[in-house]
XYZ file of C-alpha atoms in Angstrom:
457
model
C -30.460 13.455 -12.664
C -33.796 11.639 -12.283
C -34.347 7.938 -11.784
C -35.529 7.654 -15.377
C -32.315 9.350 -16.542
C -30.329 6.578 -14.864
C -32.598 4.051 -16.606
C -32.612 1.856 -13.511
C -34.241 1.403 -10.143
C -32.667 1.301 -6.732
C -31.901 -1.938 -4.891
C -32.899 -2.824 -1.352
C -31.149 -5.168 1.020
C -32.091 -5.838 4.625
C -29.453 -5.863 7.353
C -30.784 -8.617 9.615
C -29.354 -9.591 12.984
C -29.483 -13.265 14.033
C -29.856 -12.141 17.622
C -31.317 -9.287 19.681
C -30.093 -6.503 17.368
C -29.662 -2.955 18.618
C -29.202 -2.272 22.354
C -32.238 0.011 22.556
C -34.295 -1.757 19.909
C -34.575 -5.160 21.580
C -36.135 -3.424 24.581
C -38.696 -1.588 22.423
C -42.243 -2.692 23.363
C -43.019 -4.022 19.856
C -39.764 -5.980 19.559
C -40.134 -9.767 19.599
C -37.718 -12.038 21.432
C -37.827 -15.109 19.178
C -34.092 -14.957 18.488
C -33.741 -18.730 18.933
C -36.956 -19.594 17.061
C -36.855 -20.658 13.398
C -40.279 -19.127 12.735
C -38.953 -15.693 13.785
C -36.518 -15.698 10.860
C -39.007 -17.218 8.453
C -41.392 -14.366 9.271
C -38.678 -11.777 8.581
C -37.949 -13.455 5.249
C -41.621 -13.461 4.277
C -41.950 -9.750 5.129
C -38.895 -8.861 3.031
C -40.067 -10.904 0.069
C -43.477 -9.269 0.277
C -41.600 -5.973 0.029
C -39.691 -7.250 -3.053
C -36.305 -6.768 -1.332
C -33.253 -7.931 -3.268
C -31.692 -9.728 -0.321
C -31.433 -10.344 3.400
C -27.920 -9.757 4.682
C -26.647 -11.352 7.891
C -23.656 -9.773 9.576
C -21.686 -12.000 11.911
C -18.822 -11.948 14.383
C -16.903 -14.812 15.976
C -16.589 -13.672 19.575
C -18.423 -11.947 22.394
C -16.472 -8.662 22.323
C -14.553 -7.625 25.434
C -12.819 -4.499 24.089
C -14.673 -1.993 26.312
C -13.029 -2.086 29.724
C -11.471 -5.487 28.917
C -14.741 -7.137 29.911
C -17.725 -8.942 28.335
C -20.002 -7.243 30.870
C -21.327 -4.360 28.766
C -21.972 -6.581 25.729
C -23.984 -9.119 27.713
C -25.692 -6.646 30.033
C -27.041 -4.434 27.239
C -27.650 -7.090 24.577
C -25.117 -5.418 22.303
C -23.401 -6.453 19.076
C -22.007 -9.891 19.873
C -23.979 -10.976 22.911
C -25.937 -13.504 20.820
C -25.351 -14.385 17.156
C -26.617 -17.568 15.516
C -24.587 -19.174 12.716
C -25.879 -17.426 9.562
C -25.817 -20.212 6.938
C -28.152 -22.340 9.027
C -30.565 -19.451 9.565
C -30.508 -18.611 5.855
C -31.294 -22.201 4.903
C -34.481 -21.908 6.956
C -35.310 -18.572 5.298
C -34.708 -20.105 1.859
C -37.465 -22.611 2.534
C -39.915 -19.812 3.353
C -39.252 -17.766 0.187
C -38.836 -18.097 -3.585
C -37.076 -14.883 -4.630
C -35.282 -13.240 -1.684
C -31.481 -13.208 -1.897
C -29.675 -14.710 1.104
C -26.296 -13.339 2.243
C -24.077 -14.877 4.931
C -20.973 -13.355 6.484
C -17.946 -15.660 6.588
C -14.367 -14.751 7.508
C -11.387 -15.518 5.303
C -9.186 -15.410 8.400
C -10.849 -18.193 10.392
C -12.352 -20.569 7.859
C -10.900 -22.629 5.025
C -11.680 -22.090 1.315
C -13.107 -25.578 0.785
C -15.542 -25.163 3.677
C -16.781 -21.758 2.486
C -16.972 -22.759 -1.191
C -18.973 -25.853 -0.270
C -21.319 -24.114 2.173
C -22.161 -21.152 -0.066
C -22.538 -23.399 -3.149
C -24.908 -25.613 -1.171
C -27.055 -22.613 -0.191
C -27.047 -21.421 -3.810
C -28.352 -24.795 -5.009
C -30.940 -25.232 -2.267
C -32.277 -21.694 -2.831
C -32.315 -21.863 -6.632
C -29.520 -19.329 -7.111
C -30.077 -16.796 -4.327
C -26.898 -17.084 -2.239
C -24.403 -14.334 -1.435
C -21.239 -14.274 0.632
C -20.277 -11.225 2.668
C -16.476 -11.483 2.752
C -14.802 -10.264 5.922
C -11.203 -10.584 7.042
C -12.110 -9.991 10.725
C -9.972 -7.717 12.893
C -10.265 -8.608 16.583
C -7.843 -10.517 18.786
C -10.916 -11.797 20.658
C -11.873 -13.697 17.512
C -8.318 -14.974 17.067
C -8.365 -16.438 20.572
C -11.452 -18.473 19.685
C -9.489 -20.079 16.847
C -6.332 -21.120 18.682
C -4.369 -17.925 17.891
C -3.045 -15.329 20.301
C -3.537 -12.357 17.995
C -5.144 -11.465 14.702
C -3.338 -11.362 11.366
C -2.046 -7.820 10.505
C -4.253 -5.892 8.066
C -2.131 -6.192 4.898
C -1.362 -9.844 5.565
C -5.008 -10.696 6.101
C -5.876 -9.136 2.731
C -3.063 -11.154 1.150
C -4.704 -14.229 2.648
C -8.141 -13.037 1.479
C -6.944 -12.581 -2.124
C -5.626 -16.134 -2.202
C -8.760 -17.356 -0.410
C -10.943 -15.860 -3.154
C -8.787 -17.412 -5.863
C -9.166 -20.853 -4.307
C -12.931 -20.599 -3.741
C -13.479 -19.496 -7.344
C -11.327 -22.327 -8.659
C -13.333 -24.756 -6.522
C -16.633 -23.440 -7.862
C -15.186 -23.821 -11.357
C -13.932 -27.365 -10.695
C -17.250 -28.654 -12.046
C -18.222 -27.625 -15.568
C -21.781 -26.347 -15.809
C -22.877 -29.570 -17.543
C -20.743 -32.006 -15.507
C -23.690 -33.474 -13.576
C -25.402 -35.830 -16.034
C -27.427 -38.271 -13.867
C -27.971 -40.695 -16.764
C -29.329 -43.851 -15.127
C -29.178 -45.988 -18.245
C -25.526 -45.310 -19.152
C -24.763 -45.239 -16.164
C -23.134 -41.809 -15.892
C -23.703 -39.741 -12.768
C -21.045 -37.052 -13.349
C -18.735 -36.778 -16.347
C -15.186 -37.334 -14.994
C -13.733 -35.309 -17.858
C -15.687 -32.270 -16.645
C -14.772 -32.423 -12.945
C -11.199 -31.271 -12.393
C -8.948 -31.088 -9.314
C -7.509 -27.617 -8.754
C -4.196 -28.751 -7.136
C -3.624 -25.318 -5.579
C -0.399 -24.728 -3.679
C 0.075 -21.193 -2.375
C 1.385 -19.073 0.470
C -1.645 -19.658 2.691
C -3.481 -22.679 1.297
C -2.847 -26.073 -0.261
C -6.088 -27.432 -1.699
C -6.433 -30.357 -4.105
C -10.152 -30.246 -4.923
C -12.372 -30.762 -6.769
C -15.385 -29.510 -4.811
C -17.979 -32.167 -4.009
C -20.831 -29.817 -4.945
C -21.585 -28.933 -8.607
C -21.007 -25.402 -9.900
C -23.496 -22.990 -8.285
C -26.606 -21.962 -10.249
C -25.305 -18.357 -10.335
C -21.870 -19.500 -11.517
C -20.429 -17.692 -8.533
C -22.553 -16.501 -5.614
C -22.931 -12.743 -5.296
C -19.933 -11.375 -3.387
C -20.333 -8.597 -0.804
C -17.582 -6.645 0.920
C -17.358 -3.675 3.273
C -13.665 -2.799 3.464
C -13.075 0.875 4.266
C -9.271 1.018 4.456
C -7.302 1.670 1.280
C -6.395 -2.011 0.970
C -9.977 -3.002 1.789
C -11.371 -0.680 -0.871
C -9.025 -2.094 -3.464
C -10.014 -5.642 -2.501
C -13.708 -4.724 -2.785
C -13.236 -3.028 -6.159
C -11.545 -6.160 -7.510
C -13.751 -8.934 -6.159
C -17.121 -7.604 -4.994
C -20.463 -7.412 -6.741
C -21.966 -5.366 -3.916
C -20.417 -3.067 -1.314
C -22.033 -2.460 2.057
C -20.933 0.788 3.697
C -22.179 3.362 6.221
C -22.119 7.149 5.856
C -23.208 9.966 8.089
C -23.825 12.351 5.184
C -24.760 12.234 1.512
C -21.580 14.153 0.635
C -19.317 11.425 2.027
C -21.466 8.787 0.309
C -21.077 10.515 -3.069
C -17.307 10.740 -2.664
C -17.060 7.061 -1.699
C -19.279 5.893 -4.562
C -17.292 7.887 -7.102
C -14.000 6.523 -5.792
C -15.152 2.902 -5.784
C -16.568 3.075 -9.312
C -13.247 4.516 -10.484
C -11.321 1.769 -8.699
C -13.517 -0.871 -10.337
C -12.823 0.637 -13.763
C -9.069 0.522 -13.088
C -9.430 -3.202 -12.495
C -11.004 -3.617 -15.924
C -14.560 -3.879 -14.623
C -17.730 -2.163 -15.751
C -18.477 0.248 -12.865
C -22.192 -0.524 -13.228
C -21.450 -4.088 -12.118
C -20.389 -2.818 -8.688
C -23.469 -2.023 -6.605
C -23.019 0.237 -3.575
C -25.643 0.023 -0.831
C -25.115 2.307 2.196
C -26.641 1.152 5.433
C -29.565 3.173 6.787
C -31.735 2.669 9.847
C -34.992 4.426 8.993
C -37.590 5.349 11.566
C -40.961 5.736 9.867
C -44.439 6.609 11.042
C -47.752 7.747 9.663
C -47.157 11.243 11.069
C -44.190 13.277 12.264
C -45.638 13.184 15.784
C -45.624 9.382 15.786
C -42.001 9.363 14.577
C -40.965 11.803 17.306
C -42.640 9.647 19.952
C -40.875 6.511 18.673
C -37.539 8.280 18.679
C -38.069 9.459 22.241
C -38.971 5.974 23.436
C -35.951 4.420 21.706
C -33.668 7.125 23.070
C -34.893 6.603 26.618
C -34.030 2.900 26.364
C -30.383 3.485 25.448
C -27.484 3.633 27.873
C -24.431 5.391 26.348
C -22.182 2.436 27.214
C -24.382 0.130 25.121
C -23.236 1.973 22.000
C -19.677 2.606 23.107
C -19.064 -1.085 23.774
C -19.969 -1.863 20.167
C -18.035 1.102 18.804
C -15.006 -0.029 20.842
C -15.283 -3.432 19.202
C -15.576 -1.994 15.702
C -12.653 0.393 16.175
C -10.582 -2.116 18.186
C -9.984 0.691 20.692
C -10.995 0.708 24.375
C -13.153 3.834 24.624
C -13.755 3.284 28.347
C -10.533 5.207 29.084
C -11.915 8.472 27.634
C -14.227 10.898 29.501
C -17.895 10.649 28.527
C -18.315 14.428 28.565
C -15.542 15.110 26.026
C -15.622 14.654 22.215
C -14.660 11.440 20.446
C -10.858 11.706 20.289
C -8.869 11.737 17.085
C -7.460 8.232 16.806
C -5.633 5.952 14.440
C -7.908 2.926 14.634
C -6.754 -0.616 13.865
C -10.340 -1.766 13.313
C -13.111 -0.580 10.972
C -12.029 2.830 9.735
C -15.362 3.473 8.006
C -17.309 3.396 11.287
C -14.751 5.700 12.921
C -14.929 8.174 10.026
C -18.724 8.180 10.258
C -18.792 8.834 14.009
C -15.925 11.320 13.792
C -17.918 13.300 11.200
C -21.042 13.186 13.372
C -19.134 14.226 16.491
C -17.359 17.098 14.742
C -20.481 18.467 13.043
C -22.697 18.200 16.104
C -20.155 18.979 18.827
C -21.217 15.774 20.565
C -19.614 14.450 23.747
C -18.604 10.796 23.826
C -21.759 9.823 25.747
C -23.954 11.132 22.924
C -21.762 9.398 20.360
C -22.494 6.184 22.272
C -26.236 6.834 22.211
C -26.077 7.618 18.508
C -24.097 4.505 17.723
C -26.475 2.287 19.686
C -29.495 3.338 17.588
C -27.953 4.899 14.523
C -29.745 7.193 12.093
C -27.277 7.232 9.227
C -28.183 10.029 6.836
C -31.075 11.157 9.047
C -33.690 8.837 7.459
C -36.540 9.689 9.816
C -40.074 10.819 9.122
C -43.171 9.867 7.211
C -42.995 7.476 4.279
C -42.891 10.407 1.880
C -40.068 12.122 3.747
C -37.944 8.967 3.871
C -38.628 8.257 0.190
C -37.590 11.856 -0.588
C -34.256 11.304 1.139
C -33.672 7.938 -0.543
C -34.483 9.414 -3.940
C -32.144 12.360 -3.300
C -29.209 10.067 -2.467
C -29.916 7.720 -5.373
C -30.283 10.435 -7.995
C -27.206 12.281 -6.706
C -25.079 9.192 -7.397
C -24.438 8.489 -3.719
C -25.536 4.870 -4.051
C -27.264 2.170 -6.082
C -29.724 1.465 -3.303
C -29.746 0.896 0.446
C -29.149 -1.754 3.080
C -32.047 -1.216 5.460
C -31.502 -2.030 9.137
C -34.265 -2.274 11.728
C -34.368 -0.606 15.127
C -36.366 -3.615 16.290
C -37.165 -6.930 14.624
C -39.308 -7.917 12.877
C -41.766 -5.037 13.317
C -39.598 -2.241 11.894
C -39.096 -4.217 8.676
C -42.846 -4.698 8.435
C -43.440 -0.952 8.858
C -40.896 -0.118 6.143
C -42.531 -2.578 3.746
C -46.013 -1.343 4.560
C -45.266 2.384 4.422
C -42.083 3.202 2.494
C -41.959 0.531 -0.222
C -45.322 1.537 -1.789
C -44.112 5.151 -1.912
C -40.904 4.110 -3.705
C -42.961 2.018 -6.116
C -45.333 4.908 -6.787
C -42.316 6.996 -7.813
C -41.100 4.141 -10.050
C -37.910 3.958 -8.007
C -38.400 0.326 -6.998
C -39.807 -2.858 -8.492
C -43.389 -3.949 -8.010
C -42.582 -7.566 -8.959
C -39.462 -9.680 -9.250
C -38.391 -10.054 -12.882
C -35.979 -12.964 -12.389
C -35.294 -15.867 -10.084
C -31.671 -15.470 -8.935
C -30.026 -12.772 -6.862
C -27.870 -11.888 -9.870
C -31.117 -11.325 -11.782
C -32.373 -8.944 -9.088
C -29.124 -6.947 -9.144
C -28.837 -6.867 -12.938
C -25.608 -8.886 -12.926
C -24.673 -11.418 -15.602
C -23.883 -15.022 -14.757
C -20.093 -15.425 -14.982
C -18.637 -18.158 -17.165
C -16.167 -20.715 -15.859
C -12.877 -18.901 -15.292
C -14.498 -15.462 -15.170
C -12.585 -14.587 -12.001
C -9.181 -14.871 -13.665
C -8.976 -11.377 -15.083
C -8.933 -9.925 -11.541
C -6.353 -12.438 -10.320
C -4.100 -11.990 -13.349
C -4.139 -8.230 -12.880
C -3.309 -8.640 -9.168
C -0.274 -10.726 -10.064
C 0.805 -8.165 -12.675
C 0.653 -5.397 -10.042
C 2.901 -7.235 -7.575
């Protein structure tokens, strides 16, 4: 199947870190250390918009992880996953002011925030950006996060998805509490907002009691674009029901194809058009003008990585203390309470390559999902292969170092994708839903998913 056969182009998101990023990458000579500087993030946004990216996606966590050896030491020492993370909505507001088209996605947890707060914050970003906001929905999974929110332990997996389902119902009802034409602003009448078109939601449920209405009008996109990355069976079902876009990681194209097929089928079972569910695997490309340059970059990055810098992050993601296992033995077979998708990816890599745990740590610190390394042509070849094989609808591009690696991808790879007619040369709309080819939902459009959930119980 060619790109023209699919009658569509691939989508590109950028996986941006509001902090130092990867343990080896922040030490790379071309990496910049403006993590607390607003202009640093504005520059990243401008680079991505110049590359016609669909969106910038900010992951987030709510603790400095201490899962590896029951200590914060390795996270802070190596500048790993949670050592420094700015609050994403505030960073995205700054990026919105530097751009006109780039989508802006913030991670917010349904376990540690309230629906009114999230509905209001994301709706505000959608208005201020002219319809470019997205919400990456996470349920969180770490007791370390729970202890920052006055709880001793995290909510069990099934229960937290029960909470998330109700959370999504409430946020959608809040966004719908203003009709699209409720804000009148007629000075002569006077009529600021039509009271007949602003309605309390009066929600009373298992987890939340929320009166409403929201004090922000309905978002320009109707609902912001919803992103999810659940890998467990319950997480996949949640994503198939609610999400517009799924972020996932895969070690191989074969596992990506199987996942994409399954998720499209799940979406169809929920009464959705599978084409309305966009799947963007994460990749961390390493590009250079020649293969020699790429090899030199890889060597430099590899020399900057300590195995523990990756294992501390993997321990956090899996919610398993990997410090108790020998570094010279393979990644053990485990039942992980955390992110099963990351475990499956590393388990596949370890099994196929016969890698000891130390090498798994190095790999996880500066990951090369799908082996996207090489010249611009070689990386474009790989992206085209995955896209045309049905493994994905595009990619979420991470950077080994910021902002320079994004700039290299835009300068080298994007023109090659455009030459092959795989990617846009100009934006054709103004909202993130426009970029992704998604329709603007009408008031009450969420109900078909909720009604089906109730029928299944």
